[in-house]
Amino acid sequence: MSVVDSPVSWVKEHIRKYVETDGAEGHEWRPGVFTLLLTTQGRKSGQPRRTALIYQPHGDAYVVVASNGGASDDPAWFKNMQADNTAEVQVLADRFQVRSRVATGEERERLWRLMTEVWPDYDEYTRKTDREIPVVVLERA
């Protein structure tokens, strides 16, 4: 099955450039803000679905935030990972399998601070929603 990229046009274009250049274009999305590509299995369709996410390395793992821009609902990729916690990640030219887990408690607070250092808008997103925005750890499988 072919991968379905984000339906958001600017994200789809970002992904295209990232894939075509092995991240030479797109890995550093904005100065000091790095992205990875996450491909999950659609929980309803079974179709592979790919999006670009801001990340921070954390030891051997990668941390991402399921912010959905502060929307009231979790992003589709997060819902897919709740149904199946395995996925594929691409960082630059490196492609590998991961297992995801949601950080909780003190770990979540520490990782939230790590992520807001690189993308302060996450704090603004919390003011737009009643849900606790998940912080997700992607560990190599």
PDB file of C-alpha atoms in Angstrom:
ATOM      1  CA  MET A   1       0.000   0.000   0.000  1.00  0.00           C
ATOM      2  CA  SER A   2       1.276   3.442  -0.820  1.00  0.00           C
ATOM      3  CA  VAL A   3       1.750   5.982   1.954  1.00  0.00           C
ATOM      4  CA  VAL A   4      -0.841   8.742   2.307  1.00  0.00           C
ATOM      5  CA  ASP A   5       0.729  12.032   3.315  1.00  0.00           C
ATOM      6  CA  SER A   6      -0.908  14.668   5.475  1.00  0.00           C
ATOM      7  CA  PRO A   7      -3.996  16.244   3.886  1.00  0.00           C
ATOM      8  CA  VAL A   8      -2.687  19.688   4.923  1.00  0.00           C
ATOM      9  CA  SER A   9      -1.095  21.103   1.762  1.00  0.00           C
ATOM     10  CA  TRP A  10       1.932  22.815   3.323  1.00  0.00           C
ATOM     11  CA  VAL A  11       2.686  19.717   5.422  1.00  0.00           C
ATOM     12  CA  LYS A  12       2.351  17.506   2.341  1.00  0.00           C
ATOM     13  CA  GLU A  13       4.855  19.731   0.492  1.00  0.00           C
ATOM     14  CA  HIS A  14       7.203  19.649   3.509  1.00  0.00           C
ATOM     15  CA  ILE A  15       7.060  15.831   3.527  1.00  0.00           C
ATOM     16  CA  ARG A  16       7.689  15.645  -0.242  1.00  0.00           C
ATOM     17  CA  LYS A  17      10.860  17.742   0.035  1.00  0.00           C
ATOM     18  CA  TYR A  18      12.024  15.830   3.112  1.00  0.00           C
ATOM     19  CA  VAL A  19      11.608  12.439   1.410  1.00  0.00           C
ATOM     20  CA  GLU A  20      13.153  13.538  -1.900  1.00  0.00           C
ATOM     21  CA  THR A  21      16.248  14.994  -0.197  1.00  0.00           C
ATOM     22  CA  ASP A  22      16.600  12.550   2.732  1.00  0.00           C
ATOM     23  CA  GLY A  23      15.889  15.459   5.031  1.00  0.00           C
ATOM     24  CA  ALA A  24      18.450  17.878   3.564  1.00  0.00           C
ATOM     25  CA  GLU A  25      15.379  20.043   2.968  1.00  0.00           C
ATOM     26  CA  GLY A  26      12.839  19.924   5.768  1.00  0.00           C
ATOM     27  CA  HIS A  27      14.741  18.386   8.662  1.00  0.00           C
ATOM     28  CA  GLU A  28      15.464  21.876   9.971  1.00  0.00           C
ATOM     29  CA  TRP A  29      12.008  23.339   9.433  1.00  0.00           C
ATOM     30  CA  ARG A  30      12.801  26.691  11.030  1.00  0.00           C
ATOM     31  CA  PRO A  31      16.092  27.803  12.604  1.00  0.00           C
ATOM     32  CA  GLY A  32      16.721  25.407  15.491  1.00  0.00           C
ATOM     33  CA  VAL A  33      13.408  23.551  14.967  1.00  0.00           C
ATOM     34  CA  PHE A  34      13.893  20.024  13.648  1.00  0.00           C
ATOM     35  CA  THR A  35      11.299  17.625  12.251  1.00  0.00           C
ATOM     36  CA  LEU A  36      10.990  13.917  11.707  1.00  0.00           C
ATOM     37  CA  LEU A  37       8.542  12.006   9.553  1.00  0.00           C
ATOM     38  CA  LEU A  38       6.195   9.617  11.335  1.00  0.00           C
ATOM     39  CA  THR A  39       4.297   6.915   9.442  1.00  0.00           C
ATOM     40  CA  THR A  40       1.487   5.196  11.330  1.00  0.00           C
ATOM     41  CA  GLN A  41      -1.016   2.550  10.294  1.00  0.00           C
ATOM     42  CA  GLY A  42      -4.494   4.030   9.816  1.00  0.00           C
ATOM     43  CA  ARG A  43      -6.643   2.568  12.593  1.00  0.00           C
ATOM     44  CA  LYS A  44      -9.715   2.407  10.326  1.00  0.00           C
ATOM     45  CA  SER A  45      -8.277   2.207   6.799  1.00  0.00           C
ATOM     46  CA  GLY A  46      -5.139   0.168   7.451  1.00  0.00           C
ATOM     47  CA  GLN A  47      -3.423   2.614   5.087  1.00  0.00           C
ATOM     48  CA  PRO A  48       0.040   3.902   6.035  1.00  0.00           C
ATOM     49  CA  ARG A  49      -0.244   7.610   6.923  1.00  0.00           C
ATOM     50  CA  ARG A  50       2.683  10.001   7.174  1.00  0.00           C
ATOM     51  CA  THR A  51       3.092  13.369   8.859  1.00  0.00           C
ATOM     52  CA  ALA A  52       5.931  15.675   9.873  1.00  0.00           C
ATOM     53  CA  LEU A  53       6.428  16.481  13.556  1.00  0.00           C
ATOM     54  CA  ILE A  54       8.728  18.690  15.567  1.00  0.00           C
ATOM     55  CA  TYR A  55      10.945  16.512  17.733  1.00  0.00           C
ATOM     56  CA  GLN A  56      13.676  16.550  20.308  1.00  0.00           C
ATOM     57  CA  PRO A  57      16.098  13.679  20.893  1.00  0.00           C
ATOM     58  CA  HIS A  58      15.939  12.169  24.364  1.00  0.00           C
ATOM     59  CA  GLY A  59      18.700   9.633  24.890  1.00  0.00           C
ATOM     60  CA  ASP A  60      18.164   6.987  22.210  1.00  0.00           C
ATOM     61  CA  ALA A  61      14.515   8.005  21.797  1.00  0.00           C
ATOM     62  CA  TYR A  62      12.659  10.893  20.182  1.00  0.00           C
ATOM     63  CA  VAL A  63       9.999  13.056  21.792  1.00  0.00           C
ATOM     64  CA  VAL A  64       7.023  14.512  19.899  1.00  0.00           C
ATOM     65  CA  VAL A  65       3.894  16.336  21.035  1.00  0.00           C
ATOM     66  CA  ALA A  66       0.338  15.419  19.983  1.00  0.00           C
ATOM     67  CA  SER A  67      -0.759  19.060  20.044  1.00  0.00           C
ATOM     68  CA  ASN A  68      -2.951  19.262  16.946  1.00  0.00           C
ATOM     69  CA  GLY A  69      -2.378  23.015  17.233  1.00  0.00           C
ATOM     70  CA  GLY A  70      -4.401  23.095  20.443  1.00  0.00           C
ATOM     71  CA  ALA A  71      -7.536  21.624  18.854  1.00  0.00           C
ATOM     72  CA  SER A  72     -10.038  19.936  21.158  1.00  0.00           C
ATOM     73  CA  ASP A  73      -9.328  16.508  19.632  1.00  0.00           C
ATOM     74  CA  ASP A  74      -6.116  14.492  19.447  1.00  0.00           C
ATOM     75  CA  PRO A  75      -4.395  14.375  16.051  1.00  0.00           C
ATOM     76  CA  ALA A  76      -5.099  11.369  13.808  1.00  0.00           C
ATOM     77  CA  TRP A  77      -1.521  10.105  14.052  1.00  0.00           C
ATOM     78  CA  PHE A  78      -1.845   9.901  17.842  1.00  0.00           C
ATOM     79  CA  LYS A  79      -5.148   8.027  17.603  1.00  0.00           C
ATOM     80  CA  ASN A  80      -3.478   5.621  15.169  1.00  0.00           C
ATOM     81  CA  MET A  81      -0.649   5.057  17.652  1.00  0.00           C
ATOM     82  CA  GLN A  82      -3.140   4.414  20.460  1.00  0.00           C
ATOM     83  CA  ALA A  83      -4.571   1.596  18.320  1.00  0.00           C
ATOM     84  CA  ASP A  84      -1.097   0.291  17.326  1.00  0.00           C
ATOM     85  CA  ASN A  85       1.950   1.668  19.100  1.00  0.00           C
ATOM     86  CA  THR A  86       4.354   0.696  16.311  1.00  0.00           C
ATOM     87  CA  ALA A  87       5.312   3.063  13.524  1.00  0.00           C
ATOM     88  CA  GLU A  88       8.117   4.071  11.182  1.00  0.00           C
ATOM     89  CA  VAL A  89      10.202   7.179  11.717  1.00  0.00           C
ATOM     90  CA  GLN A  90      12.526   8.985   9.339  1.00  0.00           C
ATOM     91  CA  VAL A  91      15.163  11.348  10.741  1.00  0.00           C
ATOM     92  CA  LEU A  92      17.220  12.738   7.856  1.00  0.00           C
ATOM     93  CA  ALA A  93      18.008   9.620   5.755  1.00  0.00           C
ATOM     94  CA  ASP A  94      17.679   7.207   8.702  1.00  0.00           C
ATOM     95  CA  ARG A  95      14.451   5.178   8.628  1.00  0.00           C
ATOM     96  CA  PHE A  96      13.591   2.867  11.510  1.00  0.00           C
ATOM     97  CA  GLN A  97      10.754   1.225  13.423  1.00  0.00           C
ATOM     98  CA  VAL A  98       9.581   2.610  16.756  1.00  0.00           C
ATOM     99  CA  ARG A  99       7.260   1.804  19.615  1.00  0.00           C
ATOM    100  CA  SER A 100       5.470   4.711  21.202  1.00  0.00           C
ATOM    101  CA  ARG A 101       4.462   5.423  24.741  1.00  0.00           C
ATOM    102  CA  VAL A 102       2.815   8.413  26.365  1.00  0.00           C
ATOM    103  CA  ALA A 103       4.895  10.140  29.019  1.00  0.00           C
ATOM    104  CA  THR A 104       3.150  10.714  32.357  1.00  0.00           C
ATOM    105  CA  GLY A 105       3.785  12.465  35.646  1.00  0.00           C
ATOM    106  CA  GLU A 106       7.192  13.994  36.253  1.00  0.00           C
ATOM    107  CA  GLU A 107       8.583  12.561  33.017  1.00  0.00           C
ATOM    108  CA  ARG A 108       5.834  14.304  31.049  1.00  0.00           C
ATOM    109  CA  GLU A 109       6.534  17.622  32.783  1.00  0.00           C
ATOM    110  CA  ARG A 110      10.265  17.334  32.102  1.00  0.00           C
ATOM    111  CA  LEU A 111       9.722  16.397  28.439  1.00  0.00           C
ATOM    112  CA  TRP A 112       7.089  19.127  28.020  1.00  0.00           C
ATOM    113  CA  ARG A 113       9.712  21.677  29.097  1.00  0.00           C
ATOM    114  CA  LEU A 114      12.202  20.122  26.663  1.00  0.00           C
ATOM    115  CA  MET A 115       9.708  20.520  23.810  1.00  0.00           C
ATOM    116  CA  THR A 116       8.637  24.066  24.700  1.00  0.00           C
ATOM    117  CA  GLU A 117      12.287  25.130  24.645  1.00  0.00           C
ATOM    118  CA  VAL A 118      12.283  24.486  20.903  1.00  0.00           C
ATOM    119  CA  TRP A 119       8.606  25.308  20.192  1.00  0.00           C
ATOM    120  CA  PRO A 120       7.152  27.738  22.800  1.00  0.00           C
ATOM    121  CA  ASP A 121       3.788  27.739  20.967  1.00  0.00           C
ATOM    122  CA  TYR A 122       2.985  24.429  22.692  1.00  0.00           C
ATOM    123  CA  ASP A 123       2.283  26.414  25.858  1.00  0.00           C
ATOM    124  CA  GLU A 124      -0.148  28.602  23.904  1.00  0.00           C
ATOM    125  CA  TYR A 125      -1.886  25.498  22.536  1.00  0.00           C
ATOM    126  CA  THR A 126      -2.680  24.372  26.099  1.00  0.00           C
ATOM    127  CA  ARG A 127      -4.735  27.527  26.567  1.00  0.00           C
ATOM    128  CA  LYS A 128      -6.836  26.670  23.504  1.00  0.00           C
ATOM    129  CA  THR A 129      -7.962  23.223  24.673  1.00  0.00           C
ATOM    130  CA  ASP A 130      -9.320  21.430  27.726  1.00  0.00           C
ATOM    131  CA  ARG A 131      -7.437  18.199  26.977  1.00  0.00           C
ATOM    132  CA  GLU A 132      -4.010  17.403  28.350  1.00  0.00           C
ATOM    133  CA  ILE A 133      -1.799  17.443  25.278  1.00  0.00           C
ATOM    134  CA  PRO A 134       0.054  14.117  25.083  1.00  0.00           C
ATOM    135  CA  VAL A 135       3.839  13.992  25.064  1.00  0.00           C
ATOM    136  CA  VAL A 136       4.908  10.896  23.140  1.00  0.00           C
ATOM    137  CA  VAL A 137       8.211   9.039  23.405  1.00  0.00           C
ATOM    138  CA  LEU A 138       9.246   7.140  20.279  1.00  0.00           C
ATOM    139  CA  GLU A 139      11.688   4.345  21.125  1.00  0.00           C
ATOM    140  CA  ARG A 140      13.529   2.317  18.511  1.00  0.00           C
ATOM    141  CA  ALA A 141      11.945  -1.109  18.172  1.00  0.00           C
TER     142      ALA A 141
END
